[in-house]
PDB file of C-alpha atoms in Angstrom:
ATOM      1  CA  GLY A   1     180.741 175.348 255.329  1.00 60.00           C
ATOM      2  CA  GLN A   2     179.864 176.531 258.839  1.00 71.00           C
ATOM      3  CA  ASN A   3     180.371 179.467 261.056  1.00 89.00           C
ATOM      4  CA  ILE A   4     179.495 179.488 264.747  1.00 95.00           C
ATOM      5  CA  ASP A   5     179.807 183.022 266.878  1.00 96.00           C
ATOM      6  CA  GLN A   6     179.943 183.430 270.510  1.00 97.00           C
ATOM      7  CA  PRO A   7     181.369 186.350 272.379  1.00 97.00           C
ATOM      8  CA  THR A   8     185.211 186.263 273.244  1.00 96.00           C
ATOM      9  CA  GLU A   9     184.450 187.355 276.992  1.00 97.00           C
ATOM     10  CA  MET A  10     182.437 186.457 279.643  1.00 97.00           C
ATOM     11  CA  THR A  11     183.056 188.598 283.212  1.00 97.00           C
ATOM     12  CA  ALA A  12     180.102 187.333 286.217  1.00 97.00           C
ATOM     13  CA  THR A  13     180.711 187.530 289.996  1.00 97.00           C
ATOM     14  CA  GLU A  14     180.372 184.567 292.183  1.00 97.00           C
ATOM     15  CA  GLY A  15     177.131 182.795 292.888  1.00 97.00           C
ATOM     16  CA  ALA A  16     175.453 184.685 290.087  1.00 97.00           C
ATOM     17  CA  ILE A  17     174.289 183.268 287.284  1.00 97.00           C
ATOM     18  CA  VAL A  18     175.930 183.652 283.354  1.00 98.00           C
ATOM     19  CA  GLN A  19     174.534 182.678 280.079  1.00 98.00           C
ATOM     20  CA  ILE A  20     176.356 182.613 276.856  1.00 98.00           C
ATOM     21  CA  ASN A  21     174.940 182.819 273.622  1.00 98.00           C
ATOM     22  CA  CYS A  22     176.646 181.029 270.601  1.00 98.00           C
ATOM     23  CA  THR A  23     174.683 181.341 267.162  1.00 97.00           C
ATOM     24  CA  TYR A  24     175.732 179.112 264.434  1.00 96.00           C
ATOM     25  CA  GLN A  25     174.396 178.604 260.517  1.00 93.00           C
ATOM     26  CA  THR A  26     175.529 175.427 258.759  1.00 87.00           C
ATOM     27  CA  SER A  27     173.852 172.864 256.532  1.00 85.00           C
ATOM     28  CA  GLY A  28     172.596 169.468 257.667  1.00 85.00           C
ATOM     29  CA  PHE A  29     172.649 170.670 261.530  1.00 88.00           C
ATOM     30  CA  ASN A  30     172.511 167.335 263.368  1.00 87.00           C
ATOM     31  CA  GLY A  31     173.537 168.595 267.387  1.00 90.00           C
ATOM     32  CA  LEU A  32     175.549 171.117 269.382  1.00 94.00           C
ATOM     33  CA  PHE A  33     177.611 170.452 272.287  1.00 93.00           C
ATOM     34  CA  TRP A  34     179.439 172.846 275.003  1.00 96.00           C
ATOM     35  CA  TYR A  35     182.751 172.090 275.843  1.00 95.00           C
ATOM     36  CA  GLN A  36     184.500 173.084 279.697  1.00 96.00           C
ATOM     37  CA  GLN A  37     188.027 174.050 278.658  1.00 95.00           C
ATOM     38  CA  HIS A  38     190.568 174.688 281.840  1.00 95.00           C
ATOM     39  CA  ALA A  39     193.724 177.023 280.299  1.00 91.00           C
ATOM     40  CA  GLY A  40     196.167 173.937 279.076  1.00 86.00           C
ATOM     41  CA  GLU A  41     193.680 171.361 279.082  1.00 89.00           C
ATOM     42  CA  ALA A  42     191.700 169.503 277.079  1.00 89.00           C
ATOM     43  CA  PRO A  43     188.433 169.898 276.668  1.00 93.00           C
ATOM     44  CA  THR A  44     185.530 168.000 278.739  1.00 93.00           C
ATOM     45  CA  PHE A  45     181.577 167.416 277.386  1.00 92.00           C
ATOM     46  CA  LEU A  46     179.202 169.827 279.430  1.00 94.00           C
ATOM     47  CA  SER A  47     176.009 169.089 277.663  1.00 93.00           C
ATOM     48  CA  TYR A  48     174.858 167.302 274.165  1.00 91.00           C
ATOM     49  CA  ASN A  49     171.545 168.943 272.399  1.00 93.00           C
ATOM     50  CA  VAL A  50     170.068 167.565 269.098  1.00 90.00           C
ATOM     51  CA  LEU A  51     165.807 168.659 269.531  1.00 93.00           C
ATOM     52  CA  ASP A  52     164.744 171.855 270.633  1.00 96.00           C
ATOM     53  CA  GLY A  53     164.447 172.965 274.369  1.00 96.00           C
ATOM     54  CA  LEU A  54     166.115 173.359 277.321  1.00 96.00           C
ATOM     55  CA  GLU A  55     168.566 169.998 279.235  1.00 92.00           C
ATOM     56  CA  GLU A  56     169.498 170.818 282.525  1.00 93.00           C
ATOM     57  CA  LYS A  57     172.298 168.675 284.327  1.00 89.00           C
ATOM     58  CA  GLY A  58     172.740 169.786 287.996  1.00 93.00           C
ATOM     59  CA  ARG A  59     173.791 173.839 287.972  1.00 96.00           C
ATOM     60  CA  PHE A  60     174.657 173.598 283.986  1.00 96.00           C
ATOM     61  CA  SER A  61     172.245 173.860 281.536  1.00 96.00           C
ATOM     62  CA  SER A  62     172.057 173.899 278.001  1.00 97.00           C
ATOM     63  CA  PHE A  63     169.215 175.203 275.406  1.00 97.00           C
ATOM     64  CA  LEU A  64     168.923 174.487 271.558  1.00 97.00           C
ATOM     65  CA  SER A  65     166.382 176.735 269.041  1.00 97.00           C
ATOM     66  CA  ARG A  66     167.260 175.236 265.741  1.00 95.00           C
ATOM     67  CA  SER A  67     164.853 177.256 263.984  1.00 95.00           C
ATOM     68  CA  LYS A  68     167.078 180.814 265.268  1.00 96.00           C
ATOM     69  CA  GLY A  69     170.561 178.774 264.924  1.00 96.00           C
ATOM     70  CA  TYR A  70     170.960 179.324 268.347  1.00 96.00           C
ATOM     71  CA  SER A  71     171.819 177.524 271.518  1.00 98.00           C
ATOM     72  CA  TYR A  72     172.942 179.289 275.625  1.00 98.00           C
ATOM     73  CA  LEU A  73     175.082 177.735 278.400  1.00 98.00           C
ATOM     74  CA  LEU A  74     173.716 178.625 282.147  1.00 98.00           C
ATOM     75  CA  LEU A  75     175.593 178.079 284.764  1.00 97.00           C
ATOM     76  CA  LYS A  76     173.822 179.312 288.213  1.00 97.00           C
ATOM     77  CA  GLU A  77     175.602 179.643 291.252  1.00 97.00           C
ATOM     78  CA  LEU A  78     179.049 180.390 289.594  1.00 97.00           C
ATOM     79  CA  GLN A  79     182.459 178.983 291.573  1.00 97.00           C
ATOM     80  CA  MET A  80     185.684 180.492 291.145  1.00 97.00           C
ATOM     81  CA  LYS A  81     186.661 177.138 289.455  1.00 96.00           C
ATOM     82  CA  ASP A  82     183.945 178.088 286.929  1.00 97.00           C
ATOM     83  CA  SER A  83     186.527 180.618 285.589  1.00 98.00           C
ATOM     84  CA  ALA A  84     187.360 178.370 281.604  1.00 97.00           C
ATOM     85  CA  SER A  85     186.487 179.045 277.836  1.00 97.00           C
ATOM     86  CA  TYR A  86     183.266 177.669 276.789  1.00 98.00           C
ATOM     87  CA  LEU A  87     182.854 176.203 273.535  1.00 97.00           C
ATOM     88  CA  CYS A  88     179.726 175.729 271.753  1.00 97.00           C
ATOM     89  CA  ALA A  89     181.040 172.864 268.590  1.00 94.00           C
ATOM     90  CA  VAL A  90     178.177 172.296 266.008  1.00 93.00           C
ATOM     91  CA  LYS A  91     177.896 169.134 264.638  1.00 87.00           C
ATOM     92  CA  ALA A  92     176.538 168.225 260.762  1.00 82.00           C
ATOM     93  CA  GLY A  93     176.397 165.098 258.968  1.00 71.00           C
ATOM     94  CA  TYR A  94     176.844 162.142 260.847  1.00 65.00           C
ATOM     95  CA  GLN A  95     180.537 163.265 261.985  1.00 66.00           C
ATOM     96  CA  LYS A  96     182.045 166.437 260.861  1.00 74.00           C
ATOM     97  CA  VAL A  97     182.353 168.449 264.389  1.00 85.00           C
ATOM     98  CA  THR A  98     182.882 172.205 263.904  1.00 90.00           C
ATOM     99  CA  PHE A  99     183.588 174.299 267.039  1.00 93.00           C
ATOM    100  CA  GLY A 100     183.584 178.116 267.800  1.00 94.00           C
ATOM    101  CA  THR A 101     186.426 180.015 269.382  1.00 94.00           C
ATOM    102  CA  GLY A 102     185.240 179.589 272.900  1.00 96.00           C
ATOM    103  CA  THR A 103     184.227 182.628 275.184  1.00 97.00           C
ATOM    104  CA  LYS A 104     186.582 183.331 278.392  1.00 97.00           C
ATOM    105  CA  LEU A 105     184.607 183.395 281.565  1.00 98.00           C
ATOM    106  CA  GLN A 106     186.064 184.525 284.356  1.00 97.00           C
ATOM    107  CA  VAL A 107     184.659 184.599 287.805  1.00 97.00           C
ATOM    108  CA  ILE A 108     185.682 186.943 289.487  1.00 97.00           C
ATOM    109  CA  PRO A 109     185.187 187.086 293.666  1.00 95.00           C
TER     110      PRO A 109
ATOM    111  CA  ASP B   1     192.324 155.202 283.829  1.00 53.00           C
ATOM    112  CA  THR B   2     189.286 154.299 281.147  1.00 68.00           C
ATOM    113  CA  GLY B   3     189.742 158.202 279.702  1.00 90.00           C
ATOM    114  CA  VAL B   4     191.582 159.202 276.359  1.00 94.00           C
ATOM    115  CA  SER B   5     195.727 159.638 276.410  1.00 95.00           C
ATOM    116  CA  GLN B   6     198.116 160.775 274.709  1.00 97.00           C
ATOM    117  CA  ASN B   7     201.533 160.826 274.598  1.00 97.00           C
ATOM    118  CA  PRO B   8     204.168 162.947 274.601  1.00 97.00           C
ATOM    119  CA  ARG B   9     202.129 165.538 276.698  1.00 95.00           C
ATOM    120  CA  HIS B  10     205.246 168.043 275.260  1.00 96.00           C
ATOM    121  CA  LYS B  11     207.538 167.724 272.552  1.00 97.00           C
ATOM    122  CA  ILE B  12     209.637 170.619 271.626  1.00 98.00           C
ATOM    123  CA  THR B  13     211.857 170.103 268.487  1.00 98.00           C
ATOM    124  CA  LYS B  14     213.691 172.059 266.045  1.00 97.00           C
ATOM    125  CA  ARG B  15     212.301 173.233 262.418  1.00 97.00           C
ATOM    126  CA  GLY B  16     212.632 170.628 260.033  1.00 97.00           C
ATOM    127  CA  GLN B  17     212.610 166.985 262.148  1.00 98.00           C
ATOM    128  CA  ASN B  18     210.076 164.720 261.989  1.00 98.00           C
ATOM    129  CA  VAL B  19     207.721 164.590 265.107  1.00 98.00           C
ATOM    130  CA  THR B  20     205.111 161.432 265.353  1.00 98.00           C
ATOM    131  CA  PHE B  21     202.043 161.583 268.226  1.00 98.00           C
ATOM    132  CA  ARG B  22     201.073 158.569 270.319  1.00 98.00           C
ATOM    133  CA  CYS B  23     196.955 158.624 271.011  1.00 97.00           C
ATOM    134  CA  ASP B  24     194.977 155.715 272.802  1.00 96.00           C
ATOM    135  CA  PRO B  25     191.347 156.140 272.473  1.00 95.00           C
ATOM    136  CA  ILE B  26     188.527 154.528 275.143  1.00 92.00           C
ATOM    137  CA  SER B  27     188.699 151.401 274.673  1.00 89.00           C
ATOM    138  CA  GLU B  28     185.797 150.800 273.117  1.00 85.00           C
ATOM    139  CA  HIS B  29     185.679 153.433 271.009  1.00 89.00           C
ATOM    140  CA  ASN B  30     185.616 152.937 267.531  1.00 89.00           C
ATOM    141  CA  ARG B  31     185.624 156.711 265.886  1.00 90.00           C
ATOM    142  CA  LEU B  32     188.889 158.712 267.125  1.00 93.00           C
ATOM    143  CA  TYR B  33     189.715 162.042 265.496  1.00 93.00           C
ATOM    144  CA  TRP B  34     192.151 164.602 266.005  1.00 95.00           C
ATOM    145  CA  TYR B  35     192.506 168.562 265.892  1.00 95.00           C
ATOM    146  CA  ARG B  36     194.445 171.182 266.254  1.00 95.00           C
ATOM    147  CA  GLN B  37     194.099 173.584 268.223  1.00 95.00           C
ATOM    148  CA  THR B  38     196.280 177.266 268.818  1.00 94.00           C
ATOM    149  CA  LEU B  39     195.606 180.057 271.718  1.00 90.00           C
ATOM    150  CA  GLY B  40     192.414 181.894 271.904  1.00 88.00           C
ATOM    151  CA  GLN B  41     191.089 179.218 269.336  1.00 91.00           C
ATOM    152  CA  GLY B  42     189.223 176.473 269.040  1.00 93.00           C
ATOM    153  CA  PRO B  43     189.646 172.695 267.835  1.00 94.00           C
ATOM    154  CA  GLU B  44     190.060 172.710 264.207  1.00 92.00           C
ATOM    155  CA  PHE B  45     188.598 169.076 263.107  1.00 90.00           C
ATOM    156  CA  LEU B  46     192.148 167.473 261.099  1.00 92.00           C
ATOM    157  CA  THR B  47     191.226 163.982 260.566  1.00 92.00           C
ATOM    158  CA  TYR B  48     189.045 160.986 261.632  1.00 89.00           C
ATOM    159  CA  PHE B  49     188.716 157.033 261.821  1.00 92.00           C
ATOM    160  CA  GLN B  50     186.645 154.982 262.189  1.00 90.00           C
ATOM    161  CA  ASN B  51     187.665 151.563 262.949  1.00 91.00           C
ATOM    162  CA  GLU B  52     191.478 151.804 260.998  1.00 91.00           C
ATOM    163  CA  ALA B  53     189.356 153.666 257.700  1.00 91.00           C
ATOM    164  CA  GLN B  54     190.687 156.867 258.073  1.00 90.00           C
ATOM    165  CA  LEU B  55     186.996 158.585 256.689  1.00 87.00           C
ATOM    166  CA  GLU B  56     187.660 162.481 256.447  1.00 84.00           C
ATOM    167  CA  LYS B  57     190.765 164.115 255.940  1.00 86.00           C
ATOM    168  CA  SER B  58     190.335 168.374 256.520  1.00 86.00           C
ATOM    169  CA  ARG B  59     191.941 170.661 254.225  1.00 83.00           C
ATOM    170  CA  LEU B  60     194.219 171.858 256.921  1.00 76.00           C
ATOM    171  CA  LEU B  61     196.150 168.703 256.649  1.00 80.00           C
ATOM    172  CA  SER B  62     199.173 169.471 254.250  1.00 84.00           C
ATOM    173  CA  ASP B  63     201.100 166.671 252.558  1.00 90.00           C
ATOM    174  CA  ARG B  64     203.765 166.634 255.879  1.00 94.00           C
ATOM    175  CA  PHE B  65     200.707 165.128 258.361  1.00 95.00           C
ATOM    176  CA  SER B  66     199.737 161.920 258.569  1.00 94.00           C
ATOM    177  CA  ALA B  67     197.915 159.539 260.460  1.00 95.00           C
ATOM    178  CA  GLU B  68     197.164 156.004 260.904  1.00 95.00           C
ATOM    179  CA  ARG B  69     195.385 153.815 262.728  1.00 95.00           C
ATOM    180  CA  PRO B  70     196.469 150.004 261.584  1.00 90.00           C
ATOM    181  CA  LYS B  71     194.473 147.856 263.883  1.00 87.00           C
ATOM    182  CA  GLY B  72     191.437 150.144 264.552  1.00 85.00           C
ATOM    183  CA  SER B  73     192.406 150.848 268.117  1.00 91.00           C
ATOM    184  CA  PHE B  74     195.518 153.832 269.068  1.00 96.00           C
ATOM    185  CA  SER B  75     196.421 155.852 266.246  1.00 97.00           C
ATOM    186  CA  THR B  76     199.943 157.661 265.394  1.00 97.00           C
ATOM    187  CA  LEU B  77     200.249 161.543 264.178  1.00 97.00           C
ATOM    188  CA  GLU B  78     202.804 161.892 262.487  1.00 97.00           C
ATOM    189  CA  ILE B  79     204.450 165.457 260.625  1.00 97.00           C
ATOM    190  CA  GLN B  80     207.514 166.051 258.648  1.00 97.00           C
ATOM    191  CA  ARG B  81     209.316 168.695 257.966  1.00 97.00           C
ATOM    192  CA  THR B  82     208.244 170.588 261.015  1.00 97.00           C
ATOM    193  CA  GLU B  83     208.019 174.319 260.474  1.00 96.00           C
ATOM    194  CA  GLN B  84     207.511 176.921 262.796  1.00 96.00           C
ATOM    195  CA  GLY B  85     203.822 177.667 262.188  1.00 95.00           C
ATOM    196  CA  ASP B  86     203.235 173.311 263.654  1.00 96.00           C
ATOM    197  CA  SER B  87     203.266 174.335 266.995  1.00 97.00           C
ATOM    198  CA  ALA B  88     199.711 173.670 269.116  1.00 96.00           C
ATOM    199  CA  MET B  89     197.954 171.506 270.745  1.00 96.00           C
ATOM    200  CA  TYR B  90     197.269 168.146 269.308  1.00 97.00           C
ATOM    201  CA  LEU B  91     194.229 166.826 270.426  1.00 96.00           C
ATOM    202  CA  CYS B  92     192.866 163.422 270.316  1.00 96.00           C
ATOM    203  CA  ALA B  93     189.445 162.739 270.736  1.00 94.00           C
ATOM    204  CA  SER B  94     187.024 159.451 270.693  1.00 92.00           C
ATOM    205  CA  SER B  95     183.566 158.586 270.390  1.00 89.00           C
ATOM    206  CA  LEU B  96     181.191 155.812 270.031  1.00 82.00           C
ATOM    207  CA  ARG B  97     179.023 154.456 266.889  1.00 71.00           C
ATOM    208  CA  GLY B  98     175.677 154.018 267.101  1.00 60.00           C
ATOM    209  CA  THR B  99     172.531 155.451 267.899  1.00 52.00           C
ATOM    210  CA  GLY B 100     171.295 156.926 271.066  1.00 51.00           C
ATOM    211  CA  THR B 101     171.125 160.969 272.931  1.00 50.00           C
ATOM    212  CA  GLY B 102     174.517 161.174 273.731  1.00 52.00           C
ATOM    213  CA  ILE B 103     176.102 158.906 270.899  1.00 57.00           C
ATOM    214  CA  GLY B 104     178.440 160.336 269.143  1.00 70.00           C
ATOM    215  CA  THR B 105     180.073 162.372 271.630  1.00 83.00           C
ATOM    216  CA  GLN B 106     183.555 163.139 271.632  1.00 88.00           C
ATOM    217  CA  TYR B 107     185.652 162.597 275.482  1.00 91.00           C
ATOM    218  CA  PHE B 108     189.113 164.451 274.419  1.00 93.00           C
ATOM    219  CA  GLY B 109     192.691 163.617 275.678  1.00 94.00           C
ATOM    220  CA  PRO B 110     194.829 165.970 277.440  1.00 93.00           C
ATOM    221  CA  GLY B 111     196.701 166.396 274.200  1.00 95.00           C
ATOM    222  CA  THR B 112     200.384 166.349 272.482  1.00 97.00           C
ATOM    223  CA  ARG B 113     201.632 170.403 273.414  1.00 96.00           C
ATOM    224  CA  LEU B 114     203.997 171.113 270.960  1.00 97.00           C
ATOM    225  CA  LEU B 115     206.873 174.080 270.381  1.00 97.00           C
ATOM    226  CA  VAL B 116     208.829 174.222 266.295  1.00 97.00           C
ATOM    227  CA  LEU B 117     211.491 176.150 267.266  1.00 96.00           C
TER     228      LEU B 117
END
């Protein structure tokens, strides 16, 4: 089976930087995804990491360490619209993707 | 619109009734997934198709749940004899089979929110 842990809630200030951590335990690791989900809406794809290191995409970056079973999502220059849940999801084998429970981020002025 | 679409967006039904949801994936995507999400939780995998073949089914999916993808394009998810515990958001996602960075990334539809009274 798989086990994915991420903080339940975080609060950060507009304009600041926030790091959302995700740890996982799985066999047959084949990639890690980050999704953003606003309340009442579907998840939208943010990033995908399959090799160790940092992937940067605009204000969002995602890091992976396979040996540590660890990833983080880094959000820079926070905006109010970044208030959402951030889901870490792990792919094992060829298809099965398991989602964490999500981290609810609140951006305050 | 070239994204994943789902219908209906909302469904209210009485316990014991049957309901059916439809998902239209991104046109070139050959893989289609169904998930269920309850408040405060991440999406839970239910089943997935590659073309018209249903390749995996979660143990969460009781005998009251059935999914089809008859022509390898759109899919339907039916819940028979609904129970109050079936109340949730039902999400559909699609992806492209292949190799390369980002291939296999799942793109989600807007979901169908089911309320069983």
